[in-house]
Amino acid sequence: YIALDLDGTIMHDGYFNKMLDEVFLDASKNTCRNISEIRDQFNRINRMTERSYKYYDWNMKFKIIGGKLTFEDLIVRYASMIKVYEDALIFIRNVFGKYVLICATNGYRSIQETKLKLTGLYVYFSKIISADVCKSYKPQPQFYKCLINKLNVSPSKILFIDDIYEMALGAAKEGMKAVWINRNKDERRDDRLIIITNFNELLSQLNFR
């Protein structure tokens, strides 16, 4: 099994802030409040939920601030900005059929499913293991335990890949083979992790090139 994070690992996530700007504008129009007030409320909600998987429930937060748009609506609207890393696409196509691919994400299932479908990647993934499914989030141990239980395999049979150091390390601590895709070339080193800067390096190690 190969468990892959989505945003930042497979896909660029630069579209997110532009989407938020549209949400704040929508909420401002709906509630007759200024955008700075909306933004402050949104930030307060973030602080209140930051230790819960509900931090990643964007639709809940949009609704509270008075927005009528959903994250799924916005993804469709911004589809042209949601780009797959070329090295990630090559990797997925090479390992598909040789490994069972799993999306392991802090995003909510419906949102991540929409992204995968819009980018044509949905057909490659057997399961989406998400924060709302597990009622937990990376790097909490409960998320990784949920992933292992959902797959019903030994953690040593799972290759876990994430672009965030702490999230890759969390998988390693639960007995998975963990890969940190260090796209920003951070100088940290950790013998518990396989550290790469792009997926081509991992393909070479798996002898699929």
Coordinates of N, CA and C in Angstrom, one line a residue:
Y1 N 0.8 -1.2 0.0 CA 0.0 0.0 0.0 C 0.9 1.3 0.0
I2 N 0.4 2.3 -0.8 CA 1.1 3.6 -0.7 C 0.0 4.6 -0.3
A3 N 0.2 5.2 0.8 CA -0.7 6.3 1.3 C -0.1 7.6 1.0
L4 N -0.9 8.4 0.3 CA -0.4 9.7 -0.2 C -1.2 10.9 0.4
D5 N -0.5 11.9 0.9 CA -1.2 13.1 1.2 C -1.5 13.8 -0.1
L6 N -2.5 14.8 0.0 CA -2.9 15.4 -1.3 C -2.3 16.8 -1.5
D7 N -2.8 17.8 -0.7 CA -2.3 19.2 -0.9 C -0.9 19.4 -0.5
G8 N -0.1 19.9 -1.4 CA 1.3 20.1 -1.2 C 2.2 18.9 -1.5
T9 N 1.6 17.7 -1.6 CA 2.3 16.5 -1.9 C 2.1 16.1 -3.4
I10 N 0.8 16.0 -3.7 CA 0.4 15.7 -5.1 C 0.0 16.9 -5.9
M11 N -0.6 17.8 -5.2 CA -1.2 19.0 -5.8 C -0.6 20.3 -5.2
H12 N -0.4 21.3 -6.1 CA -0.1 22.6 -5.6 C -1.3 23.2 -4.8
D13 N -1.0 24.0 -3.8 CA -2.1 24.5 -3.0 C -2.2 26.0 -3.0
G14 N -1.6 26.6 -4.0 CA -1.6 28.1 -4.0 C -2.9 28.7 -4.3
Y15 N -3.9 28.0 -4.7 CA -5.2 28.5 -5.0 C -6.0 28.9 -3.7
F16 N -5.6 28.3 -2.6 CA -6.4 28.4 -1.4 C -6.7 29.8 -0.9
N17 N -5.7 30.7 -0.9 CA -5.9 32.0 -0.4 C -6.8 32.8 -1.3
K18 N -6.8 32.6 -2.6 CA -7.7 33.3 -3.5 C -9.1 32.9 -3.2
M19 N -9.3 31.6 -3.0 CA -10.6 31.1 -2.6 C -11.2 31.7 -1.4
L20 N -10.3 31.8 -0.4 CA -10.7 32.4 0.9 C -11.2 33.9 0.7
D21 N -10.5 34.6 -0.2 CA -10.8 36.0 -0.4 C -12.3 36.1 -1.0
E22 N -12.6 35.1 -1.8 CA -13.9 35.1 -2.4 C -15.0 34.7 -1.3
V23 N -14.6 33.8 -0.5 CA -15.5 33.5 0.6 C -15.8 34.7 1.5
F24 N -14.8 35.4 1.9 CA -15.0 36.6 2.7 C -15.8 37.6 2.1
L25 N -15.6 37.8 0.8 CA -16.4 38.8 0.0 C -17.9 38.4 0.0
D26 N -18.1 37.1 -0.2 CA -19.5 36.5 -0.2 C -20.2 36.7 1.1
A27 N -19.4 36.4 2.2 CA -20.0 36.5 3.5 C -20.3 38.0 3.9
S28 N -19.4 38.9 3.4 CA -19.6 40.3 3.7 C -20.9 40.8 3.0
K29 N -21.1 40.4 1.8 CA -22.3 40.8 1.1 C -23.6 40.2 1.7
N30 N -23.5 39.0 2.2 CA -24.7 38.3 2.8 C -25.0 38.9 4.2
T31 N -24.0 39.4 4.9 CA -24.3 39.8 6.3 C -24.2 41.3 6.5
C32 N -23.8 42.0 5.4 CA -23.6 43.5 5.5 C -22.6 43.9 6.5
R33 N -21.5 43.1 6.6 CA -20.4 43.4 7.5 C -19.2 43.6 6.6
N34 N -18.2 44.3 7.2 CA -17.0 44.6 6.4 C -16.1 43.3 6.4
I35 N -15.2 43.3 5.4 CA -14.4 42.0 5.2 C -13.5 41.8 6.4
S36 N -12.9 42.9 7.0 CA -12.0 42.7 8.1 C -12.7 42.1 9.3
E37 N -13.9 42.4 9.5 CA -14.7 41.8 10.6 C -14.9 40.3 10.3
I38 N -15.3 40.0 9.1 CA -15.5 38.6 8.6 C -14.2 37.8 8.8
R39 N -13.1 38.4 8.4 CA -11.8 37.7 8.5 C -11.4 37.5 10.0
D40 N -11.7 38.5 10.8 CA -11.4 38.3 12.3 C -12.2 37.2 12.8
Q41 N -13.5 37.1 12.5 CA -14.3 36.0 13.0 C -13.8 34.6 12.5
F42 N -13.4 34.6 11.2 CA -12.9 33.3 10.7 C -11.7 32.9 11.4
N43 N -10.8 33.8 11.7 CA -9.5 33.5 12.5 C -9.9 33.0 13.9
R44 N -10.9 33.6 14.5 CA -11.3 33.2 15.8 C -11.8 31.7 15.8
I45 N -12.5 31.4 14.8 CA -13.0 30.0 14.6 C -11.9 29.1 14.4
N46 N -10.9 29.5 13.6 CA -9.7 28.7 13.4 C -9.0 28.4 14.8
R47 N -8.8 29.4 15.6 CA -8.2 29.2 16.9 C -9.0 28.3 17.8
M48 N -10.3 28.4 17.7 CA -11.2 27.6 18.6 C -11.1 26.1 18.2
T49 N -10.9 25.8 16.9 CA -11.0 24.5 16.4 C -9.6 23.9 16.1
E50 N -8.5 24.6 16.4 CA -7.2 24.1 15.9 C -6.7 22.8 16.5
R51 N -7.3 22.4 17.6 CA -6.9 21.1 18.2 C -8.0 20.0 17.9
S52 N -8.8 20.3 16.9 CA -9.9 19.3 16.6 C -9.8 19.0 15.0
Y53 N -10.3 17.9 14.6 CA -10.4 17.6 13.2 C -11.3 18.5 12.5
K54 N -12.2 19.2 13.3 CA -13.2 20.1 12.7 C -12.5 21.4 12.2
Y55 N -11.2 21.6 12.5 CA -10.5 22.7 12.0 C -10.5 22.6 10.4
Y56 N -10.6 21.4 9.9 CA -10.6 21.2 8.5 C -11.9 21.1 7.8
D57 N -13.0 21.4 8.6 CA -14.3 21.5 8.1 C -14.6 22.9 7.6
W58 N -14.1 23.2 6.4 CA -14.2 24.5 5.8 C -15.7 24.9 5.6
N59 N -16.5 24.0 5.2 CA -17.9 24.4 4.9 C -18.6 24.9 6.2
M60 N -18.3 24.2 7.3 CA -18.8 24.7 8.6 C -18.4 26.1 8.9
K61 N -17.1 26.4 8.7 CA -16.6 27.7 9.0 C -17.2 28.8 8.1
F62 N -17.3 28.4 6.8 CA -17.9 29.3 5.8 C -19.3 29.7 6.2
K63 N -20.1 28.7 6.7 CA -21.5 28.9 7.0 C -21.6 29.8 8.3
I64 N -20.7 29.6 9.2 CA -20.8 30.4 10.5 C -20.5 31.9 10.2
I65 N -19.6 32.2 9.3 CA -19.3 33.6 9.0 C -20.3 34.2 8.0
G66 N -21.3 33.4 7.5 CA -22.3 34.0 6.7 C -22.1 33.7 5.2
G67 N -21.2 32.8 4.9 CA -21.0 32.5 3.5 C -22.0 31.5 2.9
K68 N -22.3 31.6 1.7 CA -23.3 30.7 1.0 C -22.5 29.7 0.1
L69 N -21.3 30.0 -0.2 CA -20.5 29.2 -1.1 C -20.0 28.0 -0.3
T70 N -19.8 26.8 -0.9 CA -19.2 25.7 -0.3 C -17.8 25.5 -0.9
F71 N -17.0 24.8 -0.2 CA -15.7 24.5 -0.7 C -15.7 23.8 -2.1
E72 N -16.7 22.8 -2.2 CA -16.8 22.1 -3.4 C -17.2 23.0 -4.6
D73 N -18.0 24.0 -4.3 CA -18.4 25.0 -5.4 C -17.1 25.7 -5.8
L74 N -16.3 26.1 -4.9 CA -15.1 26.9 -5.1 C -14.1 26.1 -5.9
I75 N -14.0 24.8 -5.5 CA -13.0 24.0 -6.2 C -13.3 23.9 -7.7
V76 N -14.6 23.8 -8.0 CA -15.0 23.7 -9.4 C -14.7 25.0 -10.1
R77 N -15.0 26.1 -9.4 CA -14.8 27.5 -10.0 C -13.3 27.7 -10.2
Y78 N -12.5 27.2 -9.3 CA -11.0 27.4 -9.4 C -10.3 26.2 -10.0
A79 N -11.0 25.4 -10.7 CA -10.4 24.1 -11.2 C -9.1 24.3 -12.0
S80 N -9.1 25.4 -12.8 CA -7.9 25.7 -13.6 C -6.7 26.0 -12.8
M81 N -6.8 26.4 -11.5 CA -5.7 26.7 -10.7 C -5.2 25.5 -9.9
I82 N -6.0 24.4 -9.9 CA -5.6 23.2 -9.1 C -4.7 22.3 -10.0
K83 N -3.5 22.4 -9.7 CA -2.5 21.7 -10.6 C -1.8 20.6 -9.9
V84 N -1.6 19.5 -10.6 CA -0.9 18.3 -10.1 C 0.6 18.5 -10.4
Y85 N 1.4 18.2 -9.4 CA 2.8 18.2 -9.6 C 3.2 17.2 -10.7
E86 N 4.0 17.5 -11.7 CA 4.3 16.6 -12.7 C 5.0 15.4 -12.2
D87 N 5.9 15.5 -11.3 CA 6.6 14.4 -10.7 C 5.7 13.4 -10.0
A88 N 4.7 14.0 -9.3 CA 3.7 13.2 -8.6 C 2.8 12.4 -9.6
L89 N 2.4 13.0 -10.7 CA 1.6 12.3 -11.7 C 2.4 11.2 -12.3
I90 N 3.7 11.4 -12.6 CA 4.5 10.3 -13.2 C 4.6 9.2 -12.2
F91 N 4.8 9.5 -10.9 CA 4.9 8.5 -9.9 C 3.7 7.7 -9.8
I92 N 2.5 8.3 -9.7 CA 1.2 7.7 -9.6 C 1.0 6.7 -10.7
R93 N 1.3 7.2 -11.9 CA 1.1 6.3 -13.1 C 2.0 5.1 -13.1
N94 N 3.2 5.3 -12.6 CA 4.1 4.2 -12.6 C 3.8 3.1 -11.5
V95 N 3.3 3.6 -10.4 CA 3.1 2.6 -9.3 C 1.7 2.0 -9.3
F96 N 0.8 2.7 -10.0 CA -0.6 2.2 -10.1 C -0.6 0.8 -10.7
G97 N -1.3 -0.1 -10.0 CA -1.4 -1.5 -10.4 C -0.4 -2.4 -9.8
K98 N 0.7 -1.7 -9.3 CA 1.8 -2.5 -8.5 C 1.5 -2.3 -7.0
Y99 N 0.9 -1.2 -6.6 CA 0.6 -0.9 -5.3 C -0.9 -0.5 -5.2
V100 N -1.5 -0.6 -4.1 CA -2.8 0.0 -3.8 C -2.6 1.4 -3.3
L101 N -3.2 2.3 -4.0 CA -3.0 3.7 -3.7 C -4.1 4.3 -2.8
I102 N -3.8 4.9 -1.7 CA -4.7 5.5 -0.7 C -4.4 7.0 -0.6
C103 N -5.5 7.8 -0.6 CA -5.4 9.2 -0.3 C -5.5 9.4 1.2
A104 N -4.5 9.8 1.9 CA -4.5 10.0 3.4 C -4.4 11.5 3.7
T105 N -5.5 12.1 4.0 CA -5.6 13.6 4.0 C -6.3 14.2 5.2
N106 N -5.9 15.3 5.6 CA -6.6 16.1 6.6 C -7.9 16.8 6.1
G107 N -8.0 16.9 4.8 CA -9.2 17.5 4.2 C -10.4 16.6 4.4
Y108 N -11.5 17.1 4.2 CA -12.8 16.3 4.3 C -13.0 15.5 3.0
R109 N -13.6 14.4 3.2 CA -13.7 13.4 2.1 C -14.3 14.0 0.8
S110 N -15.5 14.7 1.0 CA -16.2 15.2 -0.2 C -15.4 16.2 -0.9
I111 N -14.6 17.0 -0.2 CA -13.8 18.1 -0.8 C -12.6 17.4 -1.6
Q112 N -11.9 16.5 -1.0 CA -10.8 15.9 -1.6 C -11.2 15.0 -2.8
E113 N -12.4 14.4 -2.7 CA -12.9 13.6 -3.8 C -13.2 14.5 -5.0
T114 N -13.7 15.6 -4.7 CA -14.0 16.6 -5.8 C -12.7 17.0 -6.5
K115 N -11.6 17.3 -5.7 CA -10.3 17.6 -6.3 C -9.8 16.5 -7.2
L116 N -9.8 15.3 -6.6 CA -9.3 14.1 -7.3 C -10.0 13.9 -8.7
K117 N -11.3 14.1 -8.6 CA -12.1 13.9 -9.9 C -11.8 15.0 -10.9
L118 N -11.7 16.2 -10.4 CA -11.4 17.3 -11.4 C -10.0 17.2 -12.0
T119 N -9.1 16.6 -11.3 CA -7.7 16.5 -11.8 C -7.5 15.2 -12.5
G120 N -8.5 14.3 -12.6 CA -8.4 13.0 -13.3 C -7.7 12.0 -12.5
L121 N -7.4 12.2 -11.2 CA -6.7 11.3 -10.3 C -7.5 10.3 -9.6
Y122 N -8.8 10.5 -9.5 CA -9.7 9.7 -8.7 C -9.6 8.2 -9.0
V123 N -9.5 7.9 -10.3 CA -9.5 6.5 -10.8 C -8.3 5.7 -10.2
Y124 N -7.2 6.4 -9.8 CA -6.0 5.7 -9.3 C -6.1 5.3 -7.8
F125 N -7.1 5.9 -7.1 CA -7.1 5.7 -5.6 C -8.2 4.8 -5.2
S126 N -7.9 3.8 -4.4 CA -8.8 2.8 -3.9 C -9.7 3.4 -2.7
K127 N -9.1 4.2 -1.9 CA -9.8 4.8 -0.7 C -9.3 6.2 -0.5
I128 N -10.2 6.9 0.2 CA -9.8 8.2 0.7 C -10.0 8.1 2.2
I129 N -8.9 8.2 3.0 CA -8.9 8.2 4.4 C -8.7 9.7 4.9
S130 N -9.8 10.2 5.4 CA -9.8 11.7 5.7 C -10.1 12.0 7.2
A131 N -9.9 13.3 7.5 CA -10.1 13.7 8.9 C -11.5 13.4 9.4
D132 N -12.5 13.7 8.5 CA -13.9 13.4 9.0 C -14.2 11.9 9.1
V133 N -13.5 11.1 8.3 CA -13.7 9.7 8.4 C -13.1 9.1 9.7
C134 N -11.9 9.6 10.1 CA -11.2 9.2 11.2 C -11.5 9.9 12.5
K135 N -12.2 11.0 12.4 CA -12.5 11.9 13.5 C -11.2 12.3 14.2
S136 N -10.2 12.5 13.4 CA -8.8 12.8 13.9 C -8.1 13.4 12.7
Y137 N -6.9 13.9 12.9 CA -6.1 14.5 11.9 C -4.6 14.3 12.1
K138 N -3.9 14.3 11.0 CA -2.4 14.2 11.1 C -1.9 15.5 11.8
P139 N -0.9 15.4 12.7 CA -0.1 14.2 13.0 C -0.6 13.5 14.3
Q140 N -1.9 13.6 14.6 CA -2.3 12.8 15.8 C -2.2 11.3 15.6
P141 N -1.8 10.6 16.6 CA -1.6 9.1 16.4 C -2.9 8.4 16.0
Q142 N -4.1 9.0 16.5 CA -5.3 8.3 16.1 C -5.6 8.3 14.7
F143 N -5.1 9.3 13.9 CA -5.3 9.3 12.5 C -4.6 8.1 11.8
Y144 N -3.4 7.9 12.2 CA -2.6 6.8 11.6 C -3.2 5.4 12.0
K145 N -3.6 5.3 13.2 CA -4.2 4.1 13.7 C -5.5 3.8 12.9
C146 N -6.3 4.8 12.6 CA -7.5 4.7 11.8 C -7.1 4.2 10.4
L147 N -6.1 4.8 9.8 CA -5.7 4.4 8.5 C -5.3 2.9 8.5
I148 N -4.5 2.5 9.5 CA -4.1 1.1 9.6 C -5.3 0.2 9.7
N149 N -6.2 0.6 10.6 CA -7.4 -0.2 10.8 C -8.3 -0.3 9.5
K150 N -8.4 0.8 8.8 CA -9.3 0.8 7.6 C -8.7 -0.1 6.5
L151 N -7.4 -0.2 6.5 CA -6.7 -1.0 5.5 C -6.6 -2.4 5.9
N152 N -6.6 -2.6 7.3 CA -6.6 -4.0 7.9 C -5.3 -4.7 7.5
V153 N -4.2 -4.0 7.5 CA -2.9 -4.6 7.2 C -1.9 -4.1 8.3
S154 N -0.7 -4.8 8.3 CA 0.3 -4.4 9.2 C 0.9 -3.0 8.8
P155 N 1.2 -2.2 9.7 CA 1.7 -0.8 9.3 C 3.0 -0.9 8.5
S156 N 3.7 -2.0 8.6 CA 5.0 -2.1 7.9 C 4.7 -2.3 6.4
K157 N 3.4 -2.6 6.0 CA 3.0 -2.8 4.6 C 2.6 -1.5 4.0
I158 N 2.7 -0.4 4.7 CA 2.2 0.8 4.2 C 3.4 1.8 4.0
L159 N 3.5 2.3 2.8 CA 4.5 3.4 2.5 C 3.7 4.7 2.6
F160 N 4.0 5.6 3.5 CA 3.2 6.8 3.8 C 4.0 8.0 3.3
I161 N 3.4 8.8 2.5 CA 4.2 10.0 1.9 C 3.5 11.3 2.2
D162 N 4.2 12.2 2.7 CA 3.6 13.5 3.0 C 4.7 14.6 2.8
D163 N 4.2 15.8 2.5 CA 5.2 16.9 2.3 C 5.5 17.7 3.6
I164 N 4.8 17.3 4.7 CA 5.0 18.0 6.0 C 5.8 17.0 6.9
Y165 N 6.9 17.5 7.4 CA 7.8 16.7 8.2 C 7.1 16.0 9.4
E166 N 6.3 16.7 10.2 CA 5.7 16.2 11.3 C 4.7 15.1 11.0
M167 N 4.0 15.3 9.8 CA 3.0 14.3 9.4 C 3.6 13.0 8.9
A168 N 4.8 13.1 8.2 CA 5.5 11.9 7.8 C 6.0 11.2 9.1
L169 N 6.6 12.0 10.0 CA 7.1 11.4 11.2 C 6.1 10.7 12.0
G170 N 4.9 11.2 12.1 CA 3.8 10.6 12.8 C 3.5 9.2 12.2
A171 N 3.6 9.0 10.9 CA 3.4 7.7 10.3 C 4.5 6.8 10.7
A172 N 5.7 7.3 10.7 CA 6.9 6.4 11.1 C 6.8 5.9 12.5
K173 N 6.3 6.8 13.4 CA 6.1 6.4 14.8 C 5.1 5.3 15.0
E174 N 4.2 5.2 14.0 CA 3.2 4.1 14.1 C 3.6 2.9 13.4
G175 N 4.8 2.8 12.9 CA 5.4 1.6 12.3 C 5.3 1.6 10.8
M176 N 4.9 2.6 10.1 CA 4.9 2.7 8.7 C 6.2 3.1 8.1
K177 N 6.4 2.7 6.9 CA 7.6 3.2 6.2 C 7.2 4.6 5.7
A178 N 7.9 5.6 6.2 CA 7.4 7.0 5.9 C 8.4 7.8 5.1
V179 N 7.8 8.5 4.1 CA 8.6 9.3 3.2 C 8.2 10.8 3.4
W180 N 9.2 11.6 3.6 CA 9.0 13.1 3.6 C 9.4 13.6 2.3
I181 N 8.5 14.2 1.5 CA 8.8 14.8 0.3 C 9.1 16.3 0.6
N182 N 10.4 16.6 0.7 CA 10.9 17.8 1.2 C 11.1 18.8 0.0
R183 N 10.0 19.3 -0.6 CA 10.0 20.1 -1.8 C 10.8 21.4 -1.6
N184 N 10.7 21.9 -0.4 CA 11.3 23.2 -0.1 C 12.8 23.0 0.3
K185 N 13.3 21.8 0.3 CA 14.7 21.5 0.6 C 15.1 22.0 2.0
D186 N 14.3 21.8 3.0 CA 14.6 22.0 4.4 C 15.8 21.2 4.8
E187 N 16.7 21.7 5.6 CA 17.9 21.0 5.9 C 17.8 20.0 7.0
R188 N 16.6 19.8 7.6 CA 16.4 18.8 8.7 C 16.7 17.4 8.1
R189 N 17.3 16.6 9.0 CA 17.5 15.2 8.7 C 16.9 14.3 9.8
D190 N 16.5 13.1 9.4 CA 15.9 12.2 10.4 C 16.0 10.8 9.9
D191 N 16.7 10.0 10.6 CA 16.9 8.6 10.1 C 15.7 7.8 10.1
R192 N 14.6 8.3 10.8 CA 13.3 7.5 10.8 C 12.6 7.7 9.5
L193 N 13.0 8.6 8.6 CA 12.3 8.9 7.4 C 13.1 8.7 6.2
I194 N 12.5 8.4 5.1 CA 13.1 8.5 3.8 C 12.8 9.9 3.3
I195 N 13.9 10.6 3.0 CA 13.7 12.0 2.6 C 14.0 12.2 1.2
I196 N 13.1 12.8 0.4 CA 13.3 13.1 -1.0 C 12.9 14.5 -1.3
T197 N 13.3 15.0 -2.4 CA 12.8 16.4 -2.8 C 11.8 16.3 -3.9
N198 N 11.7 15.2 -4.6 CA 10.7 15.0 -5.6 C 10.4 13.5 -5.8
F199 N 9.3 13.2 -6.4 CA 8.9 11.8 -6.6 C 9.8 10.9 -7.5
N200 N 10.6 11.6 -8.4 CA 11.5 10.9 -9.2 C 12.5 10.1 -8.4
E201 N 13.0 10.7 -7.3 CA 14.0 10.1 -6.4 C 13.4 8.8 -5.8
L202 N 12.1 8.8 -5.5 CA 11.5 7.6 -4.9 C 11.3 6.6 -5.9
L203 N 10.9 7.0 -7.2 CA 10.8 6.0 -8.2 C 12.1 5.2 -8.5
S204 N 13.2 5.9 -8.4 CA 14.5 5.3 -8.6 C 14.7 4.3 -7.5
Q205 N 14.3 4.6 -6.3 CA 14.5 3.6 -5.2 C 13.6 2.4 -5.3
L206 N 12.5 2.6 -5.9 CA 11.5 1.5 -6.0 C 11.8 0.7 -7.3
N207 N 12.8 1.1 -8.1 CA 13.2 0.4 -9.3 C 12.0 0.3 -10.4
F208 N 11.3 1.4 -10.5 CA 10.2 1.5 -11.5 C 10.6 2.3 -12.7
R209 N 11.8 2.8 -12.7 CA 12.1 3.7 -13.9 C 12.9 2.8 -14.9

